[in-house]
Tab-separated table of N, CA and C in Angstrom:
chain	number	residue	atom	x	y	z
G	1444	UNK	N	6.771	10.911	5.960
G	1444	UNK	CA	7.345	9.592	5.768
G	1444	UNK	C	7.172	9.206	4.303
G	1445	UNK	N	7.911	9.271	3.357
G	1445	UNK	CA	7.762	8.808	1.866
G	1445	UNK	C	9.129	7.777	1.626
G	1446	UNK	N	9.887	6.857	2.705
G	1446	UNK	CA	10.279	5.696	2.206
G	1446	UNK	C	9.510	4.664	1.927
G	1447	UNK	N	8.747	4.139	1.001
G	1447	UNK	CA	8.258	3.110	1.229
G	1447	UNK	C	9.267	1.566	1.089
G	1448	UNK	N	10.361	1.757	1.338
G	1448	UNK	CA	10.940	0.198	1.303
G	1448	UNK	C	10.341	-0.423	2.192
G	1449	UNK	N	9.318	-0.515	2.883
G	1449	UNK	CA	8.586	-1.543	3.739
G	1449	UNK	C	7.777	-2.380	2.956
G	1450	UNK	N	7.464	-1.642	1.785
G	1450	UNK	CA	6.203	-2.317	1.305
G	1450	UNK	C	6.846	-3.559	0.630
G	1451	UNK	N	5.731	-4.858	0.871
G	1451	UNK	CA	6.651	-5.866	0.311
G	1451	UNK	C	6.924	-6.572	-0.765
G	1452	UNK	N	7.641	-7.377	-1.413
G	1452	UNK	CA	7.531	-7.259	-3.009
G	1452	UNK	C	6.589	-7.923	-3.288
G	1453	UNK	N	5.711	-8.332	-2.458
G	1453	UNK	CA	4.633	-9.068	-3.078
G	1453	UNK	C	3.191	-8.338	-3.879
G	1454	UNK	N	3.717	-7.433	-3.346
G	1454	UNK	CA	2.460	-6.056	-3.365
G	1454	UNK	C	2.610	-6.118	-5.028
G	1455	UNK	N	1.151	-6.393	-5.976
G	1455	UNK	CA	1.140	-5.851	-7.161
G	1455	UNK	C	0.624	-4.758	-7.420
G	1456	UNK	N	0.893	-3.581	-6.442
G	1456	UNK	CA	0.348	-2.242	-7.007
G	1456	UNK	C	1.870	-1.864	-8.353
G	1457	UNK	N	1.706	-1.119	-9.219
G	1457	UNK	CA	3.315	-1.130	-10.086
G	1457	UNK	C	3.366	-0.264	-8.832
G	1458	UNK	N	5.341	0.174	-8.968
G	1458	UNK	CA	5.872	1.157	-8.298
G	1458	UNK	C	5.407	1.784	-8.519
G	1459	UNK	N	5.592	2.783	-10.029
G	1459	UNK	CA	5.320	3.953	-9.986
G	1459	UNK	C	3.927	4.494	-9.269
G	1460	UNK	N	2.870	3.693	-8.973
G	1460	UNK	CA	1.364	3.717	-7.992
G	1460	UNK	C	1.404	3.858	-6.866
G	1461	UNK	N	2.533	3.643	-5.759
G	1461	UNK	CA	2.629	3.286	-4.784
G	1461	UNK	C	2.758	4.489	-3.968
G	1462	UNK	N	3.764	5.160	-4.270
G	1462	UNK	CA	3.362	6.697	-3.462
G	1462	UNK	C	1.849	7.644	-3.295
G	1463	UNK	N	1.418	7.219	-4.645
G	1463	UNK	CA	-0.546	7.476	-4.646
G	1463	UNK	C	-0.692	6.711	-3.557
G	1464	UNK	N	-0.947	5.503	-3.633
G	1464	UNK	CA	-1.773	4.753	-2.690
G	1464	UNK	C	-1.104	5.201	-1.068
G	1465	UNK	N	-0.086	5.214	-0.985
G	1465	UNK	CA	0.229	5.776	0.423
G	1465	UNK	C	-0.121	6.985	0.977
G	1466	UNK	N	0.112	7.963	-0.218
G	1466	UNK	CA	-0.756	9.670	0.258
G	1466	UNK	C	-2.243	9.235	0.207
G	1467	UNK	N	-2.543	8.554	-0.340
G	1467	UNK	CA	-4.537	8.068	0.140
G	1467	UNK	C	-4.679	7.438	1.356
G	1468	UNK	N	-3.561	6.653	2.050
G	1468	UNK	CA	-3.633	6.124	3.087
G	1468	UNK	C	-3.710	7.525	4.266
G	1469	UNK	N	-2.464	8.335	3.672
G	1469	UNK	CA	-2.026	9.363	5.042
G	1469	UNK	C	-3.317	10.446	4.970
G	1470	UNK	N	-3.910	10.667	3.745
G	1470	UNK	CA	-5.044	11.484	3.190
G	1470	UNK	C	-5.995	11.302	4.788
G	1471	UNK	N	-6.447	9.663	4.425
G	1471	UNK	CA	-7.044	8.636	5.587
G	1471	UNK	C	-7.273	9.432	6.658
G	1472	UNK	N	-5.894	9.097	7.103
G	1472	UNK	CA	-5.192	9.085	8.225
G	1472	UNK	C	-5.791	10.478	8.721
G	1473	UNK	N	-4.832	11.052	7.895
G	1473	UNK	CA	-5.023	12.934	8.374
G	1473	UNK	C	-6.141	13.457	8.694
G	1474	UNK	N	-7.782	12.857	7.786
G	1474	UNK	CA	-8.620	13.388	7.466
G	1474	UNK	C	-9.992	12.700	8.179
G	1475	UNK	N	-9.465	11.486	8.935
G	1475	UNK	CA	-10.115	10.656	9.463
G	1475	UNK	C	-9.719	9.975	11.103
G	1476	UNK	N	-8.661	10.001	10.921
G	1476	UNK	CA	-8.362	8.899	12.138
G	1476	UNK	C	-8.777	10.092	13.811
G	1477	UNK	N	-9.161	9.462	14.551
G	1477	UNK	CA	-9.707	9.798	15.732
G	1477	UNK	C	-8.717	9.188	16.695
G	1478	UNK	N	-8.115	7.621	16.697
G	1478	UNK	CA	-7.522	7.237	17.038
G	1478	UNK	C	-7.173	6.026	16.595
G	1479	UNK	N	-6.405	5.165	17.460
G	1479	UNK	CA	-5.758	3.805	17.081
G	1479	UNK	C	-5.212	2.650	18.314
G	1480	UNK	N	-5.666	1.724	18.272
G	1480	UNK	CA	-5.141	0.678	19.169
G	1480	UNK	C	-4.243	0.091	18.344
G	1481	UNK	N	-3.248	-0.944	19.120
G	1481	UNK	CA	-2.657	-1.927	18.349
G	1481	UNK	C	-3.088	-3.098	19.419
G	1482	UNK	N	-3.907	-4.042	19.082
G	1482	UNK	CA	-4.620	-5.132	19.835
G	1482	UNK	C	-3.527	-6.235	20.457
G	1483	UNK	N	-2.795	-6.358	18.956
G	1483	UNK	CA	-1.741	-7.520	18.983
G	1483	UNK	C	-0.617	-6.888	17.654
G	1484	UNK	N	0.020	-7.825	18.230
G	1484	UNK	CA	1.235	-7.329	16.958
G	1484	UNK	C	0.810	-7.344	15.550
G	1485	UNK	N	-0.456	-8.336	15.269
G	1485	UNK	CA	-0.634	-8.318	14.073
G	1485	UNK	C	-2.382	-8.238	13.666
G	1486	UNK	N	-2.046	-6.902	14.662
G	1486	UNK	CA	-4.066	-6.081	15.071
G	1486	UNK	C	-3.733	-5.087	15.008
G	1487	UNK	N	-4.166	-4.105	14.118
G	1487	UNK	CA	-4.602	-3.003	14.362
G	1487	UNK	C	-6.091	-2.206	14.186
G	1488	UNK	N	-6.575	-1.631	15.221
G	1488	UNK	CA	-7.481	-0.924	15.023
G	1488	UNK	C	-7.327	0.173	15.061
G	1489	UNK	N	-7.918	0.902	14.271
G	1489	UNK	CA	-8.088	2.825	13.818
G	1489	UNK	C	-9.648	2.932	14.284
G	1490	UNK	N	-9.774	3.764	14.724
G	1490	UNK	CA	-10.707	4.369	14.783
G	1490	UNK	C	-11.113	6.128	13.639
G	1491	UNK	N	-12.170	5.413	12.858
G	1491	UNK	CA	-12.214	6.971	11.706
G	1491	UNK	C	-13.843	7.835	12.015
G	1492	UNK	N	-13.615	8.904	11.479
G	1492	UNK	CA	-14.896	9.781	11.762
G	1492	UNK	C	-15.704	8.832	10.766
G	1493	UNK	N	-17.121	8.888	10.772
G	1493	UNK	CA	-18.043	8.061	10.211
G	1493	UNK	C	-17.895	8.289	8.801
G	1494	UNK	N	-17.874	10.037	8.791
G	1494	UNK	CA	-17.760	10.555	7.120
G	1494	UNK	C	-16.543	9.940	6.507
G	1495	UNK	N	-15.803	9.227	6.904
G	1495	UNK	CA	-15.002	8.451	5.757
G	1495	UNK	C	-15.437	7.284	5.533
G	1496	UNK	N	-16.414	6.749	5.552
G	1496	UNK	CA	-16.521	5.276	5.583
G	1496	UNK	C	-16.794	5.043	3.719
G	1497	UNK	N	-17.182	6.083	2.859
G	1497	UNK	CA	-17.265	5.419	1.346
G	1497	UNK	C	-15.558	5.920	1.286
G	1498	UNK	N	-14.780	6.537	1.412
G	1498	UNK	CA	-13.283	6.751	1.174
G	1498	UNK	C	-12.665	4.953	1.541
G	1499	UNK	N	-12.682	4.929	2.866
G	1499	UNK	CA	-12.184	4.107	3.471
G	1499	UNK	C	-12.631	2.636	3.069
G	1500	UNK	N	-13.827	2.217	2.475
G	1500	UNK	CA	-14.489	0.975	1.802
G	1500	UNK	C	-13.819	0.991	0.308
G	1501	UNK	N	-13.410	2.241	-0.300
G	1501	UNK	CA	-12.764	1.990	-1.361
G	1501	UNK	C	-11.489	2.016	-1.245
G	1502	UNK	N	-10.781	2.461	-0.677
G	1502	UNK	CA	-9.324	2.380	-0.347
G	1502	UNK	C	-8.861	0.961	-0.017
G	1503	UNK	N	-9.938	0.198	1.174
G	1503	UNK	CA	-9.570	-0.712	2.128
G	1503	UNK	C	-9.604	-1.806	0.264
G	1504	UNK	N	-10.817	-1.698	-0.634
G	1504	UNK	CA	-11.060	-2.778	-1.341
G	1504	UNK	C	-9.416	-2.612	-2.421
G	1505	UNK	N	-9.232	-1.688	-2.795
G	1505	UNK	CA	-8.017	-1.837	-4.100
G	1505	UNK	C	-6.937	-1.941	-3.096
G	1506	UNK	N	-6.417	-1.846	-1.582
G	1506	UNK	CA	-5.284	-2.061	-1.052
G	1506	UNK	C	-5.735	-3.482	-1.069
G	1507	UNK	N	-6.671	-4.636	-0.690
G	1507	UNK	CA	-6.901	-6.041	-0.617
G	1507	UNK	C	-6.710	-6.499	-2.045
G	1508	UNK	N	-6.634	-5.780	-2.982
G	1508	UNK	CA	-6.201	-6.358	-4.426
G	1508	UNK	C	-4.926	-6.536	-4.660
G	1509	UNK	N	-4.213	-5.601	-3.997
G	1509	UNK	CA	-2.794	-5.606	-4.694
G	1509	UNK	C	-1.888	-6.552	-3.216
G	1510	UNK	N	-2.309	-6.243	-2.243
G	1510	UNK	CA	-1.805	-6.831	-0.783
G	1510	UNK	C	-2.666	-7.795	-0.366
G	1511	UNK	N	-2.778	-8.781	-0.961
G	1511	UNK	CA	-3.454	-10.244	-0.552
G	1511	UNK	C	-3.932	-10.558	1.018
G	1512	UNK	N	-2.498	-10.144	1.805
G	1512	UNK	CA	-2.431	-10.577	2.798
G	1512	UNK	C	-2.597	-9.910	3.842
G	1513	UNK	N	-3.384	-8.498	3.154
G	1513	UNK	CA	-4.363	-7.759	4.610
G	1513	UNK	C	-5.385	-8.556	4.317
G	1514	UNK	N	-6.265	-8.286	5.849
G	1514	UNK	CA	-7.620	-8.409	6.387
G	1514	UNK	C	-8.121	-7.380	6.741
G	1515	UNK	N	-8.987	-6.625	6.030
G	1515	UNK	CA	-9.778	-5.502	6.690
G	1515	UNK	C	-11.133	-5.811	7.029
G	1516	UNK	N	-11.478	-5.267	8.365
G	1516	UNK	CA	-12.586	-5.167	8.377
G	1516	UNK	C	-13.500	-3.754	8.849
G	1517	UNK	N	-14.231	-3.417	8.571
G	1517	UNK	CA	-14.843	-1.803	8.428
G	1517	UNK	C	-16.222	-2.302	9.681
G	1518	UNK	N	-16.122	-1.338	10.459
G	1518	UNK	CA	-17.622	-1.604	11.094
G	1518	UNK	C	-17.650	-0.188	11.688
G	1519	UNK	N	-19.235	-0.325	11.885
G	1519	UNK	CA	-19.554	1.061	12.856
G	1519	UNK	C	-20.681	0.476	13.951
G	1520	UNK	N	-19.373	0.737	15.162
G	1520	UNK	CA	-20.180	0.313	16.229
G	1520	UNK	C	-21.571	1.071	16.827
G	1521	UNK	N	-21.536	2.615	16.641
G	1521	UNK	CA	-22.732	3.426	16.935
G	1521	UNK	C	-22.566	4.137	15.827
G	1522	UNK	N	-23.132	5.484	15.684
G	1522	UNK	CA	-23.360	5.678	14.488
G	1522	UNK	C	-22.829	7.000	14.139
G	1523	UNK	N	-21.540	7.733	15.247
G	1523	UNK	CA	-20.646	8.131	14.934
G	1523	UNK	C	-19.120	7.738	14.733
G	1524	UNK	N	-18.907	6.364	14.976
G	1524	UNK	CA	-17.670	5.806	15.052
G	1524	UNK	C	-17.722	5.060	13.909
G	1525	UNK	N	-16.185	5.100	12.795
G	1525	UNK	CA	-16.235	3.890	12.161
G	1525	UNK	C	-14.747	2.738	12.922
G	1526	UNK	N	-15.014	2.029	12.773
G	1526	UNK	CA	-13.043	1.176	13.751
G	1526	UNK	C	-13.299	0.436	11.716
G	1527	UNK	N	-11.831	0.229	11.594
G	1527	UNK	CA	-11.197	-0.560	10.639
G	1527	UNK	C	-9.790	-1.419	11.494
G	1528	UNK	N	-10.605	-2.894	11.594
G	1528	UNK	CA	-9.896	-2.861	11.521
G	1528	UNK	C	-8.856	-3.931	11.032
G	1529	UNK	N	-7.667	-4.018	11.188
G	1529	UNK	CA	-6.475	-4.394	9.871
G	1529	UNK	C	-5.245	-5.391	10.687
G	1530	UNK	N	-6.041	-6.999	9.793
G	1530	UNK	CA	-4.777	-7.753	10.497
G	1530	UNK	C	-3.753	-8.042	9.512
G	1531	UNK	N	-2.949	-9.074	10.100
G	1531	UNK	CA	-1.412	-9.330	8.377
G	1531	UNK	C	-1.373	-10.570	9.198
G	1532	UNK	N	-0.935	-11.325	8.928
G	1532	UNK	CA	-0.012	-12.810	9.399
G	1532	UNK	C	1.112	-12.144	9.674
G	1533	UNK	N	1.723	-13.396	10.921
G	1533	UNK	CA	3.014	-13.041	11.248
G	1533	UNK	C	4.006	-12.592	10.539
G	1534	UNK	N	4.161	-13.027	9.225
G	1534	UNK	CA	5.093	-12.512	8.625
G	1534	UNK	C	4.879	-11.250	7.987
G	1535	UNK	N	4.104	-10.438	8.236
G	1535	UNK	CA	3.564	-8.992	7.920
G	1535	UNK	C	3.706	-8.222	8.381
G	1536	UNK	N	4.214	-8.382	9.821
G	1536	UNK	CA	4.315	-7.796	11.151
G	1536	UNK	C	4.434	-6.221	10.681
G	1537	UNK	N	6.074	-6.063	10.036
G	1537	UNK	CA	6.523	-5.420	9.379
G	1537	UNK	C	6.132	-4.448	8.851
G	1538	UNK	N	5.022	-4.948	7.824
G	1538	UNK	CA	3.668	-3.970	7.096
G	1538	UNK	C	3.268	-3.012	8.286
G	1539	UNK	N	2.812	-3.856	9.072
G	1539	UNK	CA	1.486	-3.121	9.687
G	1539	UNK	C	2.019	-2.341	10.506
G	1540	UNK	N	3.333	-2.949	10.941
G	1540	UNK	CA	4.384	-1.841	12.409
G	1540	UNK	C	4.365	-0.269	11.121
G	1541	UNK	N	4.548	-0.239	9.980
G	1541	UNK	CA	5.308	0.765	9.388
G	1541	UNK	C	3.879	1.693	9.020
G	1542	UNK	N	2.734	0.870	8.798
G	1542	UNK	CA	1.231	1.458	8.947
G	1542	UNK	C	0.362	2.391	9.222
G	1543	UNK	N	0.917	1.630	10.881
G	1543	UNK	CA	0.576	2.234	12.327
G	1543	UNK	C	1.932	3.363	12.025
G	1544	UNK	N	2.736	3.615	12.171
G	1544	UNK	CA	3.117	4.360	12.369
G	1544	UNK	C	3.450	5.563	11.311
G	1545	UNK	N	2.503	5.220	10.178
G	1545	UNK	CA	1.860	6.284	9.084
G	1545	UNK	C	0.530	7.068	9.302
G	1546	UNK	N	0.103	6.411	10.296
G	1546	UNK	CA	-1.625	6.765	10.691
G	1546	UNK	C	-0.673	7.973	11.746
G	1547	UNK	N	-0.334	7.498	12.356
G	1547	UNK	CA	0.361	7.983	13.837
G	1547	UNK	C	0.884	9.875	13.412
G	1548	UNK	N	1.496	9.497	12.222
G	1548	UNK	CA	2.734	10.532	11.813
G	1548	UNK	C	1.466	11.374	11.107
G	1549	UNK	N	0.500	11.009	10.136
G	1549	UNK	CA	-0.108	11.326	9.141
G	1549	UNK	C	-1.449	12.380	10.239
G	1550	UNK	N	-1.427	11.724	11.722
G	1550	UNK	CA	-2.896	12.276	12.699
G	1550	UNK	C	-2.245	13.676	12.842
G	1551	UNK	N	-0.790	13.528	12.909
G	1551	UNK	CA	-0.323	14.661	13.870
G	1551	UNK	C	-0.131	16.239	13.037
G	1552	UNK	N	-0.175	15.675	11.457
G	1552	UNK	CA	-0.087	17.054	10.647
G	1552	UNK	C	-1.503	17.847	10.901
């Protein structure tokens, strides 16, 4: 998946950055994700192996710089699980539908 026309113009990563930051997302994804709920339309939880949690604390902090309008939150419920997880406001929906379905695409390589 390398369209990013989802991303929205509010995002101050420059363009030319933006395909980085998405292969770090699918990197994530590929290299981490165990699984994924979607709670609510504008919930998602991932579930990542524990060993990503310094990847994933730095990723989660420079995507909250440039995308205002995520909410991440990182926890580890026992002490092999990490969940992240990632809300938007309604009007984000969008974001997070195209997300989820980068984690999704990114588990299966």
């Amino acid at each position: 998946m390398t369209d990013d026309s989802w991303v929205p113009g509010t995002c101050t990563l420059p363009t030319t950055e933006r395909p980085l930051r998405l292969a770090e997302f699918d990197g994530l994804f590929h290299d981490a994700l165990r699984g994924a709920d979607r709670l609510t339309a504008r919930h998602l939880r991932l579930h990542l192996d524990s060993t990503a949690e310094p990847t994933a604390r730095d990723l989660i902090a420079r995507e909250s710089a440039c995308c205002s309008f995520f909410t991440f939150d990182l926890a580890r419920p026992d002490g092999d699980t990490l969940t992240l997880d990632i809300r938007v406001p309604a009007t984000r929906v969008a974001v997070l539908d195209a997300l989820a379905l980068r984690a999704t695409a990114a588990r299966g390589r």
